[in-house]
């Protein structure tokens, strides 16, 4: 008998592997993300965080293993099934990825115009609602270049929310922001979770943010999961690599630094 929908994992990965050329980036990851929880993925540069995010949302195909979202293997399912799943997903990119030639309101309206048959007047109302949800009421006519860094992040959140997704993915939501603005982004994520009980996956290197917003944490190291569990459990871990990352202890060998640099320059984060 199948598990009830609220108990079945929303996202599951089994022996997930990704290779770039002859380099293993993700090395057999297995994990689940449960309904309504916030899973935060942390790790150093070259650990595979962004590759994992791209693979889970279907932007990168795994070399082997599988990723399922709501039971659908997104690498093997028919295009129609994958498209249906993608309409249930919101993704906020690290730099916002707003289209500079469009206003903030037009950026948010874009997925609604592309994927629904809503009347333009209804779309306008939806845009105002999404902007209000992220604290940007009245900003629909601004251009992305007129917004501060924190405001662009919020506008990207509003666009990710446009289709009322069941799952939200955030790539480095507070990267490049001052501490006060970053704290505001953390509060926004917590408020969205409380209001909508959405499943969230957040990739970040900001430890303060990670332990504030996470229900559970995955810590990646060189493409492996070295810790996974409730935030406090990971924080208290005595695993040497976990302690090295959390306590900010530099690697003692030059080879590690060279390897990380090579991975980073090849576009793997």
PDB file of C-alpha atoms in Angstrom:
ATOM      1  CA  UNK A   1       0.000   0.000   0.000  1.00  0.00           C
ATOM      2  CA  UNK A   2       1.319   3.449  -0.918  1.00  0.00           C
ATOM      3  CA  UNK A   3       2.139   5.888   1.881  1.00  0.00           C
ATOM      4  CA  UNK A   4      -0.308   8.742   2.408  1.00  0.00           C
ATOM      5  CA  UNK A   5       0.609  11.805   0.335  1.00  0.00           C
ATOM      6  CA  UNK A   6       1.632  13.805   3.394  1.00  0.00           C
ATOM      7  CA  UNK A   7       4.003  10.999   4.501  1.00  0.00           C
ATOM      8  CA  UNK A   8       5.515  10.085   1.140  1.00  0.00           C
ATOM      9  CA  UNK A   9       8.732  11.964   0.308  1.00  0.00           C
ATOM     10  CA  UNK A  10       8.197  14.940  -1.972  1.00  0.00           C
ATOM     11  CA  UNK A  11      11.749  14.590  -3.318  1.00  0.00           C
ATOM     12  CA  UNK A  12      13.860  11.464  -3.246  1.00  0.00           C
ATOM     13  CA  UNK A  13      17.314  10.694  -4.604  1.00  0.00           C
ATOM     14  CA  UNK A  14      18.775   7.213  -4.872  1.00  0.00           C
ATOM     15  CA  UNK A  15      22.485   6.623  -5.519  1.00  0.00           C
ATOM     16  CA  UNK A  16      22.597   9.946  -7.409  1.00  0.00           C
ATOM     17  CA  UNK A  17      25.814  10.413  -9.354  1.00  0.00           C
ATOM     18  CA  UNK A  18      26.944  13.240 -11.624  1.00  0.00           C
ATOM     19  CA  UNK A  19      30.198  13.366 -13.554  1.00  0.00           C
ATOM     20  CA  UNK A  20      31.841  16.214 -15.443  1.00  0.00           C
ATOM     21  CA  UNK A  21      34.282  14.553 -17.810  1.00  0.00           C
ATOM     22  CA  UNK A  22      36.334  12.172 -15.692  1.00  0.00           C
ATOM     23  CA  UNK A  23      35.502  13.932 -12.417  1.00  0.00           C
ATOM     24  CA  UNK A  24      32.858  12.670  -9.996  1.00  0.00           C
ATOM     25  CA  UNK A  25      30.948  15.653  -8.625  1.00  0.00           C
ATOM     26  CA  UNK A  26      28.099  13.852  -6.840  1.00  0.00           C
ATOM     27  CA  UNK A  27      29.089  10.421  -5.580  1.00  0.00           C
ATOM     28  CA  UNK A  28      26.061   8.270  -4.936  1.00  0.00           C
ATOM     29  CA  UNK A  29      23.813  10.543  -2.866  1.00  0.00           C
ATOM     30  CA  UNK A  30      20.691   9.100  -1.269  1.00  0.00           C
ATOM     31  CA  UNK A  31      18.241  11.303   0.626  1.00  0.00           C
ATOM     32  CA  UNK A  32      14.594  12.328   0.928  1.00  0.00           C
ATOM     33  CA  UNK A  33      12.840  15.646   1.450  1.00  0.00           C
ATOM     34  CA  UNK A  34       9.559  15.354   3.307  1.00  0.00           C
ATOM     35  CA  UNK A  35       6.311  17.203   2.796  1.00  0.00           C
ATOM     36  CA  UNK A  36       6.373  20.689   4.342  1.00  0.00           C
ATOM     37  CA  UNK A  37       9.983  20.587   5.559  1.00  0.00           C
ATOM     38  CA  UNK A  38      12.866  22.917   4.799  1.00  0.00           C
ATOM     39  CA  UNK A  39      15.974  21.007   3.774  1.00  0.00           C
ATOM     40  CA  UNK A  40      19.121  23.142   3.701  1.00  0.00           C
ATOM     41  CA  UNK A  41      22.175  22.013   1.734  1.00  0.00           C
ATOM     42  CA  UNK A  42      25.510  23.393   2.924  1.00  0.00           C
ATOM     43  CA  UNK A  43      29.131  22.730   2.005  1.00  0.00           C
ATOM     44  CA  UNK A  44      32.272  24.405   0.761  1.00  0.00           C
ATOM     45  CA  UNK A  45      33.125  25.508  -2.771  1.00  0.00           C
ATOM     46  CA  UNK A  46      33.525  22.424  -4.924  1.00  0.00           C
ATOM     47  CA  UNK A  47      31.342  20.292  -2.688  1.00  0.00           C
ATOM     48  CA  UNK A  48      28.602  19.875  -5.313  1.00  0.00           C
ATOM     49  CA  UNK A  49      25.813  22.047  -3.831  1.00  0.00           C
ATOM     50  CA  UNK A  50      24.811  23.847  -7.001  1.00  0.00           C
ATOM     51  CA  UNK A  51      25.232  20.727  -9.121  1.00  0.00           C
ATOM     52  CA  UNK A  52      22.869  18.939  -6.750  1.00  0.00           C
ATOM     53  CA  UNK A  53      20.296  21.724  -7.055  1.00  0.00           C
ATOM     54  CA  UNK A  54      20.500  21.777 -10.852  1.00  0.00           C
ATOM     55  CA  UNK A  55      20.125  17.995 -10.967  1.00  0.00           C
ATOM     56  CA  UNK A  56      17.162  17.879  -8.600  1.00  0.00           C
ATOM     57  CA  UNK A  57      15.207  20.494 -10.578  1.00  0.00           C
ATOM     58  CA  UNK A  58      16.001  18.777 -13.879  1.00  0.00           C
ATOM     59  CA  UNK A  59      18.470  21.262 -15.364  1.00  0.00           C
ATOM     60  CA  UNK A  60      21.232  18.628 -15.274  1.00  0.00           C
ATOM     61  CA  UNK A  61      20.767  14.920 -15.992  1.00  0.00           C
ATOM     62  CA  UNK A  62      22.348  12.494 -13.548  1.00  0.00           C
ATOM     63  CA  UNK A  63      25.086  10.219 -14.823  1.00  0.00           C
ATOM     64  CA  UNK A  64      23.404   7.409 -12.897  1.00  0.00           C
ATOM     65  CA  UNK A  65      20.903   6.927 -10.112  1.00  0.00           C
ATOM     66  CA  UNK A  66      17.616   8.779  -9.968  1.00  0.00           C
ATOM     67  CA  UNK A  67      15.797  11.813  -8.669  1.00  0.00           C
ATOM     68  CA  UNK A  68      12.053  11.686  -8.132  1.00  0.00           C
ATOM     69  CA  UNK A  69       9.770  14.628  -7.447  1.00  0.00           C
ATOM     70  CA  UNK A  70       6.310  13.597  -6.262  1.00  0.00           C
ATOM     71  CA  UNK A  71       7.117  10.098  -7.491  1.00  0.00           C
ATOM     72  CA  UNK A  72       8.144  11.145 -11.006  1.00  0.00           C
ATOM     73  CA  UNK A  73      11.647  10.271 -12.210  1.00  0.00           C
ATOM     74  CA  UNK A  74      12.428  13.611 -13.815  1.00  0.00           C
ATOM     75  CA  UNK A  75      15.316  12.282 -15.911  1.00  0.00           C
ATOM     76  CA  UNK A  76      13.297   9.464 -17.515  1.00  0.00           C
ATOM     77  CA  UNK A  77       9.635  10.489 -17.427  1.00  0.00           C
ATOM     78  CA  UNK A  78       7.831  11.645 -20.582  1.00  0.00           C
ATOM     79  CA  UNK A  79       8.103  15.375 -21.283  1.00  0.00           C
ATOM     80  CA  UNK A  80       4.429  15.923 -20.448  1.00  0.00           C
ATOM     81  CA  UNK A  81       4.875  14.481 -16.951  1.00  0.00           C
ATOM     82  CA  UNK A  82       8.029  16.503 -16.353  1.00  0.00           C
ATOM     83  CA  UNK A  83       6.333  19.713 -17.505  1.00  0.00           C
ATOM     84  CA  UNK A  84       3.451  19.053 -15.106  1.00  0.00           C
ATOM     85  CA  UNK A  85       5.918  18.621 -12.232  1.00  0.00           C
ATOM     86  CA  UNK A  86       7.821  21.780 -13.151  1.00  0.00           C
ATOM     87  CA  UNK A  87       4.627  23.792 -12.838  1.00  0.00           C
ATOM     88  CA  UNK A  88       4.561  22.763  -9.175  1.00  0.00           C
ATOM     89  CA  UNK A  89       8.108  24.050  -8.609  1.00  0.00           C
ATOM     90  CA  UNK A  90       9.376  27.568  -7.914  1.00  0.00           C
ATOM     91  CA  UNK A  91      13.080  28.361  -8.297  1.00  0.00           C
ATOM     92  CA  UNK A  92      14.835  31.516  -7.089  1.00  0.00           C
ATOM     93  CA  UNK A  93      18.300  31.769  -8.628  1.00  0.00           C
ATOM     94  CA  UNK A  94      21.329  33.114  -6.759  1.00  0.00           C
ATOM     95  CA  UNK A  95      21.519  36.393  -8.693  1.00  0.00           C
ATOM     96  CA  UNK A  96      17.757  36.721  -9.100  1.00  0.00           C
ATOM     97  CA  UNK A  97      17.990  36.156 -12.883  1.00  0.00           C
ATOM     98  CA  UNK A  98      15.413  38.864 -13.517  1.00  0.00           C
ATOM     99  CA  UNK A  99      15.070  39.914 -17.156  1.00  0.00           C
ATOM    100  CA  UNK A 100      16.523  43.416 -17.334  1.00  0.00           C
ATOM    101  CA  UNK A 101      14.366  44.565 -20.250  1.00  0.00           C
ATOM    102  CA  UNK A 102      11.152  43.812 -18.332  1.00  0.00           C
ATOM    103  CA  UNK A 103       9.695  45.595 -15.327  1.00  0.00           C
ATOM    104  CA  UNK A 104       9.504  43.774 -11.998  1.00  0.00           C
ATOM    105  CA  UNK A 105       5.784  43.193 -12.573  1.00  0.00           C
ATOM    106  CA  UNK A 106       6.389  41.831 -16.066  1.00  0.00           C
ATOM    107  CA  UNK A 107       9.039  39.454 -14.713  1.00  0.00           C
ATOM    108  CA  UNK A 108       6.567  38.049 -12.189  1.00  0.00           C
ATOM    109  CA  UNK A 109       3.755  37.888 -14.745  1.00  0.00           C
ATOM    110  CA  UNK A 110       5.855  35.933 -17.248  1.00  0.00           C
ATOM    111  CA  UNK A 111       5.236  32.389 -15.909  1.00  0.00           C
ATOM    112  CA  UNK A 112       1.528  33.154 -15.514  1.00  0.00           C
ATOM    113  CA  UNK A 113       1.273  34.353 -19.107  1.00  0.00           C
ATOM    114  CA  UNK A 114       3.305  31.375 -20.381  1.00  0.00           C
ATOM    115  CA  UNK A 115       1.595  28.594 -18.445  1.00  0.00           C
ATOM    116  CA  UNK A 116      -1.976  29.715 -17.690  1.00  0.00           C
ATOM    117  CA  UNK A 117      -4.965  31.137 -19.525  1.00  0.00           C
ATOM    118  CA  UNK A 118      -5.670  33.819 -16.941  1.00  0.00           C
ATOM    119  CA  UNK A 119      -7.010  37.127 -18.165  1.00  0.00           C
ATOM    120  CA  UNK A 120      -4.454  39.994 -18.155  1.00  0.00           C
ATOM    121  CA  UNK A 121      -6.413  41.801 -15.439  1.00  0.00           C
ATOM    122  CA  UNK A 122      -6.260  38.707 -13.244  1.00  0.00           C
ATOM    123  CA  UNK A 123      -2.532  38.407 -13.871  1.00  0.00           C
ATOM    124  CA  UNK A 124      -2.082  42.006 -12.747  1.00  0.00           C
ATOM    125  CA  UNK A 125      -3.896  41.223  -9.509  1.00  0.00           C
ATOM    126  CA  UNK A 126      -1.764  38.120  -8.979  1.00  0.00           C
ATOM    127  CA  UNK A 127       1.420  40.139  -9.511  1.00  0.00           C
ATOM    128  CA  UNK A 128       0.365  42.657  -6.866  1.00  0.00           C
ATOM    129  CA  UNK A 129      -0.461  39.837  -4.441  1.00  0.00           C
ATOM    130  CA  UNK A 130       2.940  38.165  -4.935  1.00  0.00           C
ATOM    131  CA  UNK A 131       4.774  41.469  -4.482  1.00  0.00           C
ATOM    132  CA  UNK A 132       2.854  42.099  -1.273  1.00  0.00           C
ATOM    133  CA  UNK A 133       3.785  38.626  -0.013  1.00  0.00           C
ATOM    134  CA  UNK A 134       7.495  39.446  -0.315  1.00  0.00           C
ATOM    135  CA  UNK A 135       7.276  43.006   0.989  1.00  0.00           C
ATOM    136  CA  UNK A 136       7.550  44.814  -2.363  1.00  0.00           C
ATOM    137  CA  UNK A 137       4.097  46.355  -2.701  1.00  0.00           C
ATOM    138  CA  UNK A 138       4.018  49.089  -5.323  1.00  0.00           C
ATOM    139  CA  UNK A 139       7.259  48.038  -7.053  1.00  0.00           C
ATOM    140  CA  UNK A 140       5.715  46.438 -10.131  1.00  0.00           C
ATOM    141  CA  UNK A 141       6.733  49.281 -12.468  1.00  0.00           C
ATOM    142  CA  UNK A 142      10.367  49.442 -11.352  1.00  0.00           C
ATOM    143  CA  UNK A 143      13.124  47.985 -13.490  1.00  0.00           C
ATOM    144  CA  UNK A 144      15.383  45.326 -11.932  1.00  0.00           C
ATOM    145  CA  UNK A 145      18.333  47.736 -12.108  1.00  0.00           C
ATOM    146  CA  UNK A 146      16.436  50.194  -9.893  1.00  0.00           C
ATOM    147  CA  UNK A 147      16.223  47.707  -7.031  1.00  0.00           C
ATOM    148  CA  UNK A 148      18.739  47.059  -4.289  1.00  0.00           C
ATOM    149  CA  UNK A 149      20.303  43.611  -3.959  1.00  0.00           C
ATOM    150  CA  UNK A 150      17.850  42.565  -1.256  1.00  0.00           C
ATOM    151  CA  UNK A 151      14.891  43.851  -3.258  1.00  0.00           C
ATOM    152  CA  UNK A 152      16.018  41.886  -6.336  1.00  0.00           C
ATOM    153  CA  UNK A 153      16.147  38.744  -4.200  1.00  0.00           C
ATOM    154  CA  UNK A 154      12.599  39.425  -3.007  1.00  0.00           C
ATOM    155  CA  UNK A 155      11.424  40.076  -6.567  1.00  0.00           C
ATOM    156  CA  UNK A 156      12.941  36.726  -7.587  1.00  0.00           C
ATOM    157  CA  UNK A 157      11.034  35.096  -4.716  1.00  0.00           C
ATOM    158  CA  UNK A 158       7.817  36.713  -5.973  1.00  0.00           C
ATOM    159  CA  UNK A 159       8.389  35.282  -9.447  1.00  0.00           C
ATOM    160  CA  UNK A 160       9.125  31.851  -7.948  1.00  0.00           C
ATOM    161  CA  UNK A 161       5.798  32.090  -6.112  1.00  0.00           C
ATOM    162  CA  UNK A 162       3.820  33.190  -9.164  1.00  0.00           C
ATOM    163  CA  UNK A 163       2.393  29.745  -9.954  1.00  0.00           C
ATOM    164  CA  UNK A 164       1.621  28.931  -6.293  1.00  0.00           C
ATOM    165  CA  UNK A 165       4.180  26.106  -6.256  1.00  0.00           C
ATOM    166  CA  UNK A 166       4.187  23.158  -3.899  1.00  0.00           C
ATOM    167  CA  UNK A 167       7.995  23.126  -3.761  1.00  0.00           C
ATOM    168  CA  UNK A 168      10.384  26.085  -3.583  1.00  0.00           C
ATOM    169  CA  UNK A 169      14.088  25.940  -4.376  1.00  0.00           C
ATOM    170  CA  UNK A 170      16.450  28.728  -3.311  1.00  0.00           C
ATOM    171  CA  UNK A 171      20.026  29.030  -4.551  1.00  0.00           C
ATOM    172  CA  UNK A 172      22.109  31.107  -2.088  1.00  0.00           C
ATOM    173  CA  UNK A 173      19.199  33.391  -1.103  1.00  0.00           C
ATOM    174  CA  UNK A 174      21.292  35.669   1.131  1.00  0.00           C
ATOM    175  CA  UNK A 175      24.583  35.628  -0.813  1.00  0.00           C
ATOM    176  CA  UNK A 176      26.145  39.067  -1.227  1.00  0.00           C
ATOM    177  CA  UNK A 177      23.781  40.798   1.176  1.00  0.00           C
ATOM    178  CA  UNK A 178      24.630  42.760   4.292  1.00  0.00           C
ATOM    179  CA  UNK A 179      23.729  41.063   7.600  1.00  0.00           C
ATOM    180  CA  UNK A 180      20.562  43.093   8.188  1.00  0.00           C
ATOM    181  CA  UNK A 181      19.218  42.483   4.679  1.00  0.00           C
ATOM    182  CA  UNK A 182      20.187  38.798   4.897  1.00  0.00           C
ATOM    183  CA  UNK A 183      18.265  38.524   8.177  1.00  0.00           C
ATOM    184  CA  UNK A 184      15.235  39.968   6.392  1.00  0.00           C
ATOM    185  CA  UNK A 185      15.526  37.269   3.705  1.00  0.00           C
ATOM    186  CA  UNK A 186      15.694  34.597   6.419  1.00  0.00           C
ATOM    187  CA  UNK A 187      12.545  36.018   8.024  1.00  0.00           C
ATOM    188  CA  UNK A 188      10.807  36.020   4.646  1.00  0.00           C
ATOM    189  CA  UNK A 189      11.612  32.325   4.090  1.00  0.00           C
ATOM    190  CA  UNK A 190      10.344  31.467   7.575  1.00  0.00           C
ATOM    191  CA  UNK A 191       7.144  33.476   7.020  1.00  0.00           C
ATOM    192  CA  UNK A 192       6.507  31.792   3.658  1.00  0.00           C
ATOM    193  CA  UNK A 193       6.931  28.413   5.283  1.00  0.00           C
ATOM    194  CA  UNK A 194       4.532  29.274   8.097  1.00  0.00           C
ATOM    195  CA  UNK A 195       1.914  30.758   5.782  1.00  0.00           C
ATOM    196  CA  UNK A 196       1.922  28.125   3.034  1.00  0.00           C
ATOM    197  CA  UNK A 197       3.501  24.961   4.523  1.00  0.00           C
ATOM    198  CA  UNK A 198       5.538  24.551   1.354  1.00  0.00           C
ATOM    199  CA  UNK A 199       8.385  22.110   0.924  1.00  0.00           C
ATOM    200  CA  UNK A 200      11.643  24.036   0.523  1.00  0.00           C
ATOM    201  CA  UNK A 201      15.180  23.175  -0.520  1.00  0.00           C
ATOM    202  CA  UNK A 202      17.743  25.892   0.201  1.00  0.00           C
ATOM    203  CA  UNK A 203      21.362  25.848  -0.947  1.00  0.00           C
ATOM    204  CA  UNK A 204      23.525  28.211   1.097  1.00  0.00           C
ATOM    205  CA  UNK A 205      26.981  28.699   2.566  1.00  0.00           C
ATOM    206  CA  UNK A 206      25.659  31.086   5.228  1.00  0.00           C
ATOM    207  CA  UNK A 207      25.762  29.020   8.416  1.00  0.00           C
ATOM    208  CA  UNK A 208      23.689  31.438  10.520  1.00  0.00           C
ATOM    209  CA  UNK A 209      20.916  31.318   7.921  1.00  0.00           C
ATOM    210  CA  UNK A 210      21.166  27.551   7.526  1.00  0.00           C
ATOM    211  CA  UNK A 211      20.674  26.776  11.207  1.00  0.00           C
ATOM    212  CA  UNK A 212      17.897  29.348  11.540  1.00  0.00           C
ATOM    213  CA  UNK A 213      15.669  28.202   8.675  1.00  0.00           C
ATOM    214  CA  UNK A 214      16.431  24.460   8.405  1.00  0.00           C
ATOM    215  CA  UNK A 215      14.370  21.570   9.654  1.00  0.00           C
ATOM    216  CA  UNK A 216      17.077  19.244   8.405  1.00  0.00           C
ATOM    217  CA  UNK A 217      20.521  19.829   6.926  1.00  0.00           C
ATOM    218  CA  UNK A 218      22.648  18.013   4.357  1.00  0.00           C
ATOM    219  CA  UNK A 219      26.363  18.785   4.524  1.00  0.00           C
ATOM    220  CA  UNK A 220      28.224  17.946   1.333  1.00  0.00           C
ATOM    221  CA  UNK A 221      31.955  17.414   1.106  1.00  0.00           C
ATOM    222  CA  UNK A 222      33.601  16.578  -2.225  1.00  0.00           C
ATOM    223  CA  UNK A 223      30.361  15.185  -3.590  1.00  0.00           C
ATOM    224  CA  UNK A 224      29.545  13.036  -0.566  1.00  0.00           C
ATOM    225  CA  UNK A 225      26.988  13.486   2.198  1.00  0.00           C
ATOM    226  CA  UNK A 226      29.052  13.614   5.390  1.00  0.00           C
ATOM    227  CA  UNK A 227      26.164  14.664   7.640  1.00  0.00           C
ATOM    228  CA  UNK A 228      22.384  14.667   7.321  1.00  0.00           C
ATOM    229  CA  UNK A 229      19.778  15.203   9.979  1.00  0.00           C
ATOM    230  CA  UNK A 230      17.999  17.759  12.157  1.00  0.00           C
ATOM    231  CA  UNK A 231      19.822  21.102  12.309  1.00  0.00           C
ATOM    232  CA  UNK A 232      20.857  20.749  15.947  1.00  0.00           C
ATOM    233  CA  UNK A 233      22.107  17.204  15.396  1.00  0.00           C
ATOM    234  CA  UNK A 234      24.345  18.338  12.547  1.00  0.00           C
ATOM    235  CA  UNK A 235      25.525  21.313  14.590  1.00  0.00           C
ATOM    236  CA  UNK A 236      26.611  18.954  17.375  1.00  0.00           C
ATOM    237  CA  UNK A 237      28.279  16.403  15.095  1.00  0.00           C
ATOM    238  CA  UNK A 238      31.824  15.335  15.971  1.00  0.00           C
ATOM    239  CA  UNK A 239      32.611  14.118  12.440  1.00  0.00           C
ATOM    240  CA  UNK A 240      36.030  15.635  11.551  1.00  0.00           C
ATOM    241  CA  UNK A 241      34.912  17.128   8.202  1.00  0.00           C
ATOM    242  CA  UNK A 242      31.732  18.517   9.732  1.00  0.00           C
ATOM    243  CA  UNK A 243      33.705  20.176  12.527  1.00  0.00           C
ATOM    244  CA  UNK A 244      36.242  21.518  10.027  1.00  0.00           C
ATOM    245  CA  UNK A 245      33.484  23.174   8.014  1.00  0.00           C
ATOM    246  CA  UNK A 246      31.449  24.499  10.928  1.00  0.00           C
ATOM    247  CA  UNK A 247      34.509  25.698  12.860  1.00  0.00           C
ATOM    248  CA  UNK A 248      36.112  27.254   9.751  1.00  0.00           C
ATOM    249  CA  UNK A 249      39.365  25.288   9.902  1.00  0.00           C
ATOM    250  CA  UNK A 250      41.467  25.522   6.745  1.00  0.00           C
ATOM    251  CA  UNK A 251      42.578  22.406   4.855  1.00  0.00           C
ATOM    252  CA  UNK A 252      46.130  21.462   5.758  1.00  0.00           C
ATOM    253  CA  UNK A 253      47.158  20.227   2.317  1.00  0.00           C
ATOM    254  CA  UNK A 254      47.772  22.288  -0.776  1.00  0.00           C
ATOM    255  CA  UNK A 255      46.356  19.491  -2.952  1.00  0.00           C
ATOM    256  CA  UNK A 256      42.896  20.022  -1.476  1.00  0.00           C
ATOM    257  CA  UNK A 257      42.985  23.722  -2.311  1.00  0.00           C
ATOM    258  CA  UNK A 258      44.214  23.056  -5.847  1.00  0.00           C
ATOM    259  CA  UNK A 259      41.492  20.442  -6.374  1.00  0.00           C
ATOM    260  CA  UNK A 260      38.790  22.830  -5.144  1.00  0.00           C
ATOM    261  CA  UNK A 261      40.120  25.609  -7.368  1.00  0.00           C
ATOM    262  CA  UNK A 262      40.099  23.343 -10.410  1.00  0.00           C
ATOM    263  CA  UNK A 263      36.503  22.294  -9.706  1.00  0.00           C
ATOM    264  CA  UNK A 264      35.423  25.882  -9.212  1.00  0.00           C
ATOM    265  CA  UNK A 265      37.000  27.084 -12.471  1.00  0.00           C
ATOM    266  CA  UNK A 266      35.206  24.265 -14.292  1.00  0.00           C
ATOM    267  CA  UNK A 267      31.903  25.705 -13.101  1.00  0.00           C
ATOM    268  CA  UNK A 268      31.245  23.197 -10.310  1.00  0.00           C
ATOM    269  CA  UNK A 269      30.161  24.669  -6.976  1.00  0.00           C
TER     270      UNK A 269
END
